[in-house]
């Protein structure tokens, strides 16, 4: 062979590209992430069954999932799971069982706190939903119908949404939900939504129907709600009555208003404070209480006890014109 044609082992051959990473390899990496999160989070998620009382005695009222978040036995779940109940029991993935008592509920956030005896397992680690981004991988872990460790995975498909729900015969709005394509069923309500570091960034809620992944975020506002439930058993909340979604304003609106983001009003609940103030579907909420709002949480932060019955100035953009409106938030009913 001509020495000039002999391959030099120290020089890579440009005519032979490296083999591409196989689909199996990519899937294996995805699967390993989901499996690791599921293995870490599942021990913190319990199946719960709550009961209430009627004249004819004790009866099964509601069932779902709950997430252990303190070492002394406090669990977080959905208010719609425990509405109208006082006692129940929880079963963890390792088979351990504890009796439960209701501590407090907040229908507007769809959160509730219940308590059992100090568990054998460690509490879950809370994360911060404010760090989530659309397209990010998340894992939903529930305990539906006692099937420990029911796991679905997907991506964050929407943030800062507000959804209307029926609860106790009343139409309400759950603010600032996370939307994912990790499908849920009713038994997964109250379970954990975790990021890839196994931190709990949301509490799953299936109030909108099976197959749609929604979760109440864990953030500064919901931590405040949880603290109030632990201390007082309830949260005094101001109610406005708008269903909204975050939106990026167009260029002309940015020039006119001086801000890039706002809330687009999808629906105004009939007879609500927002309705009486003249807010309409299609409006863009720019500020509330002279503070800019860019997502449901920024509005929700203004709607705690000190806002009840107090005039709240709301600036909206309608048909290209800014309007100043005044709403008077009402207290959200305490029952769920």
XYZ file of C-alpha atoms in Angstrom:
336
model
C 0.000 0.000 0.000
C 1.157 3.511 -0.781
C 2.323 5.015 2.577
C 0.704 8.312 1.626
C -2.636 6.497 1.500
C -2.289 4.673 4.803
C -4.717 6.046 7.456
C -3.179 7.935 10.334
C -4.861 6.691 13.518
C -4.226 10.058 15.159
C -6.262 11.921 12.540
C -10.025 11.337 12.432
C -11.437 10.358 9.050
C -13.779 13.192 7.970
C -15.601 10.870 5.629
C -16.919 8.730 8.525
C -19.222 10.816 10.795
C -19.841 9.848 14.403
C -22.982 7.733 14.775
C -25.954 9.818 15.905
C -27.363 9.314 19.381
C -30.055 6.689 19.055
C -33.706 7.337 19.822
C -33.455 4.537 22.370
C -30.730 6.481 24.154
C -32.822 9.649 24.283
C -35.860 7.738 25.493
C -33.764 5.988 28.114
C -32.576 9.352 29.464
C -36.164 10.636 29.593
C -37.351 7.443 31.252
C -34.580 7.522 33.832
C -35.513 11.073 34.799
C -39.195 10.220 35.226
C -38.362 7.044 37.142
C -35.997 8.890 39.477
C -38.565 11.587 40.240
C -41.328 9.014 40.738
C -39.152 6.979 43.093
C -38.323 10.060 45.169
C -41.799 11.626 45.276
C -44.080 8.573 45.592
C -43.317 7.922 49.315
C -44.585 11.445 50.144
C -47.960 11.000 48.399
C -50.811 9.317 50.263
C -54.205 8.045 49.208
C -56.860 9.722 51.324
C -60.492 8.963 51.995
C -62.517 11.579 53.853
C -65.881 11.179 55.545
C -68.642 13.452 56.718
C -71.759 13.061 58.812
C -75.417 12.884 57.898
C -78.477 12.089 59.951
C -78.196 8.437 58.980
C -74.598 8.249 60.194
C -71.116 8.164 58.764
C -70.613 7.912 55.013
C -67.821 7.990 52.435
C -67.659 11.490 51.032
C -64.491 12.086 49.068
C -61.263 10.439 48.016
C -58.091 11.589 46.347
C -54.419 12.129 47.075
C -52.410 14.307 49.455
C -48.776 15.355 49.842
C -46.932 15.156 53.156
C -45.106 18.449 53.734
C -44.160 18.523 57.438
C -42.435 16.075 59.751
C -45.344 16.163 62.206
C -47.955 14.836 59.810
C -49.508 17.757 57.927
C -50.593 17.018 54.366
C -51.642 19.287 51.511
C -54.510 18.387 49.186
C -57.353 19.991 47.203
C -60.242 21.698 48.966
C -62.725 20.040 46.601
C -61.488 16.628 47.776
C -62.238 17.326 51.445
C -65.168 19.785 51.138
C -67.846 19.044 53.738
C -65.733 16.504 55.616
C -63.985 16.482 58.975
C -62.191 13.155 59.338
C -60.689 10.390 57.262
C -57.620 8.266 56.787
C -54.493 8.210 54.635
C -52.490 5.294 53.297
C -48.904 5.822 52.116
C -47.075 3.858 49.429
C -45.280 1.755 52.062
C -48.645 0.610 53.424
C -48.568 2.725 56.589
C -51.887 4.240 57.586
C -52.949 7.204 59.693
C -56.231 8.730 60.747
C -56.831 12.290 59.515
C -58.573 15.410 60.684
C -59.346 18.487 58.624
C -57.295 21.559 59.538
C -58.507 24.118 57.015
C -59.680 24.767 53.450
C -59.373 27.601 50.939
C -61.798 27.074 48.020
C -60.433 29.965 45.975
C -57.009 28.331 45.651
C -58.454 24.785 45.839
C -56.037 23.987 48.668
C -56.658 22.289 52.002
C -54.535 21.111 54.918
C -55.223 17.879 56.794
C -53.281 16.254 59.617
C -52.419 12.736 60.697
C -49.939 11.362 63.185
C -46.202 11.795 62.610
C -45.383 9.544 59.647
C -42.545 7.111 59.056
C -41.565 8.857 55.825
C -39.841 12.204 55.414
C -41.825 15.200 54.101
C -41.625 16.307 50.499
C -39.433 19.214 49.463
C -41.281 22.236 48.107
C -39.924 24.068 45.080
C -40.997 27.335 43.488
C -43.401 27.331 40.536
C -42.147 30.785 39.577
C -39.086 29.053 38.128
C -41.165 26.946 35.714
C -41.058 27.601 31.978
C -43.399 26.501 29.210
C -42.026 23.294 27.700
C -40.340 22.152 30.929
C -40.666 18.494 31.926
C -42.839 17.811 34.982
C -44.042 14.612 36.641
C -47.457 14.123 38.261
C -47.657 11.584 41.092
C -50.963 10.604 42.635
C -52.559 7.809 44.620
C -55.908 7.341 42.856
C -58.200 4.747 44.374
C -55.338 3.524 46.516
C -53.137 2.622 43.526
C -49.857 3.803 45.004
C -47.525 5.727 42.765
C -49.703 6.453 39.755
C -47.336 8.476 37.559
C -47.808 10.564 34.433
C -45.246 12.842 32.826
C -45.472 15.730 30.411
C -44.455 19.295 29.846
C -45.712 22.612 31.167
C -48.073 23.874 28.474
C -49.332 27.042 30.161
C -48.677 29.238 33.196
C -50.656 31.852 35.103
C -54.059 30.637 33.957
C -57.316 31.180 35.821
C -60.070 28.586 35.456
C -63.755 28.651 36.446
C -65.058 25.664 38.425
C -68.258 24.629 40.166
C -67.908 24.016 43.883
C -70.698 23.609 46.403
C -73.227 24.813 43.851
C -71.288 28.045 43.265
C -69.177 29.031 40.275
C -65.709 30.104 41.316
C -62.342 30.865 39.786
C -59.100 29.088 40.706
C -56.274 31.522 40.054
C -52.775 31.076 38.644
C -52.946 27.389 37.719
C -50.234 25.457 35.911
C -51.424 23.643 32.799
C -49.571 20.510 31.717
C -50.159 17.662 29.289
C -49.649 15.136 32.106
C -53.143 13.641 32.185
C -54.980 13.342 35.496
C -58.047 11.592 36.786
C -60.167 12.557 39.772
C -58.282 10.233 42.130
C -55.067 12.120 41.400
C -56.507 15.366 42.770
C -54.337 16.520 45.655
C -51.260 14.687 44.375
C -47.853 16.146 43.595
C -46.565 17.893 40.504
C -42.773 17.698 40.647
C -39.922 19.157 38.642
C -36.941 17.108 37.499
C -35.207 17.758 40.848
C -38.124 16.010 42.632
C -39.269 19.289 44.216
C -43.015 19.804 44.547
C -43.982 22.757 42.366
C -47.734 22.181 42.305
C -50.694 20.301 43.750
C -52.606 18.527 41.003
C -56.277 19.306 40.580
C -58.644 17.425 38.302
C -61.645 19.739 38.767
C -61.697 20.619 35.067
C -62.222 17.009 34.008
C -60.244 13.856 33.329
C -57.416 14.074 30.849
C -56.489 17.712 31.455
C -53.469 18.371 33.655
C -53.879 21.329 35.980
C -52.039 22.130 39.197
C -52.163 24.802 41.879
C -48.642 26.266 42.018
C -46.376 26.276 45.032
C -45.125 29.855 45.210
C -44.979 32.809 47.606
C -48.749 33.324 47.461
C -49.699 29.713 48.113
C -47.133 29.478 50.914
C -48.968 32.395 52.515
C -52.245 30.513 52.061
C -50.815 27.342 53.603
C -49.494 29.328 56.575
C -52.927 30.851 57.158
C -54.579 27.426 56.995
C -52.120 26.057 59.552
C -52.672 29.019 61.874
C -56.363 29.867 61.469
C -57.910 27.007 59.535
C -59.090 29.378 56.807
C -57.958 32.197 54.579
C -59.903 35.409 54.378
C -59.796 36.103 50.669
C -61.100 38.909 48.514
C -63.037 37.782 45.450
C -63.015 39.629 42.121
C -64.580 37.180 39.657
C -62.514 37.271 36.467
C -61.175 34.396 34.395
C -57.945 35.570 32.808
C -54.802 34.518 30.993
C -51.389 36.233 30.759
C -50.653 37.921 27.439
C -47.830 39.849 25.782
C -49.149 43.207 24.541
C -48.667 44.166 20.913
C -46.206 46.887 19.890
C -48.752 49.700 19.705
C -50.128 48.809 23.150
C -46.600 48.746 24.570
C -45.970 52.252 23.265
C -49.324 53.477 24.552
C -49.186 51.909 28.030
C -45.471 51.635 28.731
C -45.696 47.973 29.730
C -45.175 44.744 27.833
C -47.460 42.303 29.648
C -50.965 42.205 31.053
C -53.921 39.934 31.726
C -56.509 39.250 29.038
C -59.961 38.843 30.544
C -61.485 35.643 29.169
C -64.688 35.752 31.193
C -66.337 37.856 33.876
C -68.581 35.942 36.272
C -72.096 37.340 36.333
C -72.896 39.410 39.426
C -69.274 39.432 40.597
C -67.413 42.556 41.788
C -65.617 42.653 38.426
C -68.961 42.542 36.605
C -70.338 45.399 38.690
C -67.164 47.408 38.050
C -67.721 47.180 34.298
C -64.855 44.857 33.431
C -65.628 42.972 30.225
C -64.370 39.857 28.467
C -61.692 40.938 26.014
C -60.327 43.700 28.246
C -56.622 43.734 29.034
C -55.961 44.374 32.723
C -52.845 46.531 33.041
C -52.755 47.511 36.697
C -54.667 46.817 39.893
C -54.202 48.960 42.948
C -51.697 50.986 40.899
C -49.492 47.895 40.537
C -48.760 46.277 37.215
C -50.219 42.802 36.721
C -48.699 40.325 34.309
C -50.076 37.015 35.563
C -52.799 35.654 37.786
C -50.530 35.578 40.841
C -49.714 39.278 40.606
C -53.456 39.969 40.825
C -54.056 37.322 43.470
C -51.432 38.870 45.762
C -53.701 41.906 46.070
C -56.771 39.910 47.047
C -56.245 38.938 50.662
C -58.213 40.034 53.722
C -57.196 43.697 53.684
C -58.726 44.130 50.203
C -62.228 42.996 51.229
C -64.725 45.838 50.837
C -62.059 48.319 49.780
C -62.150 50.122 46.402
C -59.580 48.641 44.038
C -58.536 50.762 41.074
C -58.140 48.695 37.920
C -56.726 50.062 34.667
C -57.795 48.187 31.537
C -57.086 48.516 27.844
C -60.235 48.221 25.737
C -60.395 48.782 21.986
C -57.044 50.542 22.136
C -58.103 52.959 24.884
C -57.094 52.946 28.542
C -59.929 53.012 31.064
C -59.853 53.398 34.839
C -62.421 51.280 36.677
C -63.079 50.666 40.359
C -64.059 47.289 41.798
C -64.937 46.491 45.399
C -63.813 42.900 46.134
C -66.052 40.768 48.319
C -65.042 38.148 50.853
C -64.859 34.677 49.415
C -67.292 32.332 51.133
C -65.467 30.124 53.613
C -67.356 26.940 52.816
C -66.218 24.811 49.944
